[in-house]
Amino acid sequence: IPVEPFDLVIFGGTGDLARRKILPGLFRRFLSGQMPEDSRIIGAARSDIDSAGYRVMIKEAIAEFGGEEKSETKAIAKFLDRLEYVPVDARGEGGWSELAALVRSDVIRAFYFSVGPGLFGDLAERLHSYKIADRDSRIVVEKPFGRDLASAQELNETLAEHFKEDQIYRIDHYLGKETVQNLMAVRFGNVLFEPLWNNHYVDHIQITVAETVDVGGRGAYYDKSGAMRDMVQNHLMQLLCLIAMEPPSQFGADAVRDEKLKVIRALEPVEPHHIVRGQYEAGEDSKSYREHAENPRSFTESFIAMKCHISNWRWAGVPFYMRTGKAMSERVSEITVVFKDLGHSIFEEDDKRHRNILSIRLQPNEGMDLQVTIKEPGPGGMRLIDVPLDMTFAEALGDEAEDVPDAYERLIMDVIRGNQTLFMRGDEVEAAWKWTDPIIQGWEARNDVPKTYEPGSSGPEDAMLLIHRDGRKWREIK
Ligand code: BG6
């Protein structure tokens, strides 16, 4: 379904995110017919190029990062026609009148701040003073949204000077992933799961976001951030909210976000011995974290594993184990709900432990499987085995699964539609920092040194102990 015609201005339009994700994504939406012909994308950045130069740059970006669609040469030419570029000085006055003249007032206006948070205030102020944005315009902001509660509050206040909350779209691209939304469909669209989704039936929940990539060239940014700020405060926290929240009364932006906020507020402070921080060592032909960070004394974590608790009736006593890291053995993002053991088995011949396990894979091979127990085929008596009820989306949905938009494309289209459900509200971001701040401050106060781990492994040994001590084990990363 096409969206309404729009003008989308991308500040930081020549940057990495714009070239890798935003523009190739918009091109795919253009190909699918979702982007109306009379819509325009306006790149704005410091580089002194013109629209023709910008089109060449974006053509190259689509060729490099666009996937299969890059071969659609005719369509690329049409798409590039929709592109304009204005050199703009975010901190000065240069280019703003030109931008004001270009942006139309009779279409939806959206402004993507694909720049560091230090520029948010300047951009918001000038969009307002040059009358480029009005009460119906939308702004999109990227993470990191602050580096602690105080800076996030400051950013929220700065944006609030010129924009209302319903105009601000804070992106967490994990919320745009297909399976993340499917998690809500599974929980709230089936009668089967919700009655079991609580501490009477769930033993524990695991959330794993493992990456094979290391910090590479991002060392300078990453060393000031670490896995806690880069992944846990936002992406893992959002996954935790969706898995743990109460059913909202409707699938609307505020109803969903109210419920997520309650989860974050109900998170208990984490005991220091329930957290393991890790840093990868050098491999045979790969650099260590400290070499990437160019900081031989860095105490920043590239891996984290933790055990958390949510203090409410539904989840009291159920541990949530979360882990994420760089330079790990496989790229896997997965949420696993491990149900409790049967209280009593009627099958004498069977002495194994059987459990139902629901695992929801975000990437790769998006899908779900539910481990169920059945009789082992054959004459061996009532012996039981565990088999997966597999629902890999690519298999179950065939061709339809191929046209699934990537997270950024979906979220940008949601901005144009004015749907904030999959974006973080200001109070949610602040609550998340409120929970992570004391943890980070504790490490700083104690000069906490991360444990080392081998690249290509599943993290430091202590991360295994964290869960083994409770008589449980991590899902294998595969
Ligand atoms: C980003 C982090 O937000 O998410 C990166 O800054 C991380 O460090 C990335 O690699 C992971 O995203 P995805 O979609 O590849 O799982």
mmCIF file of C-alpha atoms in Angstrom, residues 195-341:
data_model
loop_
_atom_site.group_PDB
_atom_site.id
_atom_site.type_symbol
_atom_site.label_atom_id
_atom_site.label_comp_id
_atom_site.label_asym_id
_atom_site.label_seq_id
_atom_site.Cartn_x
_atom_site.Cartn_y
_atom_site.Cartn_z
ATOM 1 C CA PRO A 195 -2.092 -18.570 29.617
ATOM 2 C CA LEU A 196 1.373 -20.116 30.058
ATOM 3 C CA TRP A 197 3.314 -16.871 29.829
ATOM 4 C CA ASN A 198 4.045 -16.392 33.529
ATOM 5 C CA ASN A 199 5.955 -17.683 36.531
ATOM 6 C CA HIS A 200 3.653 -20.696 36.973
ATOM 7 C CA TYR A 201 4.846 -22.241 33.724
ATOM 8 C CA VAL A 202 8.007 -20.446 32.630
ATOM 9 C CA ASP A 203 11.275 -21.561 34.198
ATOM 10 C CA HIS A 204 13.422 -18.819 32.672
ATOM 11 C CA ILE A 205 13.927 -16.715 29.563
ATOM 12 C CA GLN A 206 17.103 -16.168 27.556
ATOM 13 C CA ILE A 207 17.891 -13.366 25.161
ATOM 14 C CA THR A 208 21.023 -13.736 23.033
ATOM 15 C CA VAL A 209 22.299 -11.251 20.489
ATOM 16 C CA ALA A 210 25.640 -12.647 19.339
ATOM 17 C CA GLU A 211 27.645 -11.052 16.547
ATOM 18 C CA THR A 212 30.635 -12.411 14.665
ATOM 19 C CA VAL A 213 31.852 -8.954 13.680
ATOM 20 C CA ASP A 214 34.338 -7.285 15.965
ATOM 21 C CA VAL A 215 34.603 -3.602 16.707
ATOM 22 C CA GLY A 216 36.800 -3.083 13.629
ATOM 23 C CA GLY A 217 37.059 0.536 12.586
ATOM 24 C CA ARG A 218 34.433 1.700 15.090
ATOM 25 C CA GLY A 219 36.870 1.549 18.019
ATOM 26 C CA ALA A 220 36.821 5.266 18.787
ATOM 27 C CA TYR A 221 33.018 5.353 19.169
ATOM 28 C CA TYR A 222 32.714 1.945 20.746
ATOM 29 C CA ASP A 223 35.333 2.436 23.425
ATOM 30 C CA LYS A 224 33.262 5.261 24.939
ATOM 31 C CA SER A 225 30.167 3.126 24.795
ATOM 32 C CA GLY A 226 30.651 -0.611 25.326
ATOM 33 C CA ALA A 227 28.086 -3.373 24.981
ATOM 34 C CA MET A 228 25.917 -2.014 27.783
ATOM 35 C CA ARG A 229 25.280 1.336 26.124
ATOM 36 C CA ASP A 230 25.539 0.097 22.536
ATOM 37 C CA MET A 231 23.237 -2.939 22.770
ATOM 38 C CA VAL A 232 21.716 -3.631 26.190
ATOM 39 C CA GLN A 233 20.209 -0.240 27.045
ATOM 40 C CA ASN A 234 18.319 -0.214 23.769
ATOM 41 C CA HIS A 235 18.056 -3.364 21.627
ATOM 42 C CA LEU A 236 18.088 -6.034 24.342
ATOM 43 C CA MET A 237 15.921 -3.914 26.603
ATOM 44 C CA GLN A 238 13.328 -3.573 23.849
ATOM 45 C CA LEU A 239 13.287 -7.335 23.287
ATOM 46 C CA LEU A 240 12.903 -7.876 27.004
ATOM 47 C CA CYS A 241 9.964 -5.466 27.090
ATOM 48 C CA LEU A 242 8.121 -7.171 24.243
ATOM 49 C CA ILE A 243 8.549 -10.595 25.741
ATOM 50 C CA ALA A 244 7.579 -9.530 29.251
ATOM 51 C CA MET A 245 4.945 -6.823 28.834
ATOM 52 C CA GLU A 246 1.290 -7.189 29.746
ATOM 53 C CA PRO A 247 -1.120 -7.350 26.799
ATOM 54 C CA PRO A 248 -1.866 -3.777 25.712
ATOM 55 C CA SER A 249 -5.552 -2.996 25.253
ATOM 56 C CA GLN A 250 -4.922 -2.346 21.551
ATOM 57 C CA PHE A 251 -1.994 -2.329 19.152
ATOM 58 C CA GLY A 252 -1.606 1.433 19.291
ATOM 59 C CA ALA A 253 1.505 3.488 19.927
ATOM 60 C CA ASP A 254 0.747 4.675 23.420
ATOM 61 C CA ALA A 255 -0.933 1.498 24.624
ATOM 62 C CA VAL A 256 2.115 -0.570 23.608
ATOM 63 C CA ARG A 257 4.629 1.914 24.939
ATOM 64 C CA ASP A 258 2.823 2.288 28.265
ATOM 65 C CA GLU A 259 3.156 -1.461 28.806
ATOM 66 C CA LYS A 260 6.837 -1.517 27.812
ATOM 67 C CA LEU A 261 7.544 1.328 30.197
ATOM 68 C CA LYS A 262 5.979 -0.632 33.070
ATOM 69 C CA VAL A 263 8.382 -3.507 32.404
ATOM 70 C CA ILE A 264 11.445 -1.262 32.483
ATOM 71 C CA ARG A 265 10.251 0.367 35.680
ATOM 72 C CA ALA A 266 9.703 -3.039 37.259
ATOM 73 C CA LEU A 267 13.245 -4.237 36.514
ATOM 74 C CA GLU A 268 15.143 -4.868 39.725
ATOM 75 C CA PRO A 269 18.597 -3.360 40.139
ATOM 76 C CA VAL A 270 21.150 -5.969 39.064
ATOM 77 C CA GLU A 271 23.548 -7.413 41.621
ATOM 78 C CA PRO A 272 27.184 -6.945 40.492
ATOM 79 C CA HIS A 273 27.805 -10.699 40.691
ATOM 80 C CA HIS A 274 24.948 -11.268 38.248
ATOM 81 C CA ILE A 275 26.856 -9.515 35.466
ATOM 82 C CA VAL A 276 29.834 -10.757 33.481
ATOM 83 C CA ARG A 277 31.703 -8.346 31.244
ATOM 84 C CA GLY A 278 34.064 -9.572 28.556
ATOM 85 C CA GLN A 279 36.635 -8.245 26.126
ATOM 86 C CA TYR A 280 37.897 -10.263 23.151
ATOM 87 C CA GLU A 281 41.546 -11.150 22.825
ATOM 88 C CA ALA A 282 43.614 -11.209 19.639
ATOM 89 C CA GLY A 283 43.020 -14.176 17.356
ATOM 90 C CA GLU A 284 45.404 -15.851 14.967
ATOM 91 C CA ASP A 285 44.864 -13.181 12.387
ATOM 92 C CA SER A 286 42.581 -10.741 14.142
ATOM 93 C CA LYS A 287 43.267 -7.850 16.469
ATOM 94 C CA SER A 288 42.276 -7.734 20.112
ATOM 95 C CA TYR A 289 39.585 -5.391 21.375
ATOM 96 C CA ARG A 290 42.214 -3.110 22.888
ATOM 97 C CA GLU A 291 44.034 -2.875 19.564
ATOM 98 C CA HIS A 292 40.787 -1.975 17.795
ATOM 99 C CA ALA A 293 39.985 0.581 20.440
ATOM 100 C CA GLU A 294 43.580 1.891 20.230
ATOM 101 C CA ASN A 295 43.507 1.989 23.990
ATOM 102 C CA PRO A 296 45.873 -0.519 25.633
ATOM 103 C CA ARG A 297 44.279 0.082 29.040
ATOM 104 C CA SER A 298 40.650 0.018 27.952
ATOM 105 C CA PHE A 299 38.188 -1.471 30.453
ATOM 106 C CA THR A 300 35.267 -1.231 28.020
ATOM 107 C CA GLU A 301 33.253 -4.430 27.523
ATOM 108 C CA SER A 302 32.649 -5.979 24.097
ATOM 109 C CA PHE A 303 30.547 -8.727 25.707
ATOM 110 C CA ILE A 304 28.054 -8.794 28.501
ATOM 111 C CA ALA A 305 25.989 -11.504 30.148
ATOM 112 C CA MET A 306 23.555 -10.777 32.927
ATOM 113 C CA LYS A 307 20.749 -12.157 35.006
ATOM 114 C CA CYS A 308 17.800 -9.844 35.610
ATOM 115 C CA HIS A 309 14.509 -10.003 37.441
ATOM 116 C CA ILE A 310 11.234 -8.250 36.858
ATOM 117 C CA SER A 311 9.359 -7.446 40.022
ATOM 118 C CA ASN A 312 5.720 -8.012 39.229
ATOM 119 C CA TRP A 313 3.093 -10.720 39.668
ATOM 120 C CA ARG A 314 3.657 -12.277 36.279
ATOM 121 C CA TRP A 315 7.415 -12.647 36.490
ATOM 122 C CA ALA A 316 8.391 -12.795 40.152
ATOM 123 C CA GLY A 317 11.088 -15.461 40.545
ATOM 124 C CA VAL A 318 11.691 -15.972 36.792
ATOM 125 C CA PRO A 319 15.258 -15.115 35.755
ATOM 126 C CA PHE A 320 15.859 -13.354 32.469
ATOM 127 C CA TYR A 321 19.352 -14.170 31.210
ATOM 128 C CA MET A 322 20.647 -11.789 28.563
ATOM 129 C CA ARG A 323 23.916 -11.796 26.670
ATOM 130 C CA THR A 324 25.405 -9.976 23.740
ATOM 131 C CA GLY A 325 28.879 -9.678 22.316
ATOM 132 C CA LYS A 326 31.157 -8.990 19.391
ATOM 133 C CA ALA A 327 33.622 -11.435 17.818
ATOM 134 C CA MET A 328 31.570 -14.450 18.834
ATOM 135 C CA SER A 329 31.311 -17.798 17.087
ATOM 136 C CA GLU A 330 28.062 -17.180 15.174
ATOM 137 C CA ARG A 331 25.682 -14.385 14.334
ATOM 138 C CA VAL A 332 22.517 -15.283 16.180
ATOM 139 C CA SER A 333 19.760 -13.235 17.735
ATOM 140 C CA GLU A 334 17.318 -15.383 19.597
ATOM 141 C CA ILE A 335 14.805 -15.226 22.400
ATOM 142 C CA THR A 336 14.122 -18.473 24.212
ATOM 143 C CA VAL A 337 11.316 -19.230 26.615
ATOM 144 C CA VAL A 338 12.118 -22.341 28.627
ATOM 145 C CA PHE A 339 9.029 -23.807 30.251
ATOM 146 C CA LYS A 340 9.083 -25.691 33.547
ATOM 147 C CA ASP A 341 9.520 -29.424 33.904
#
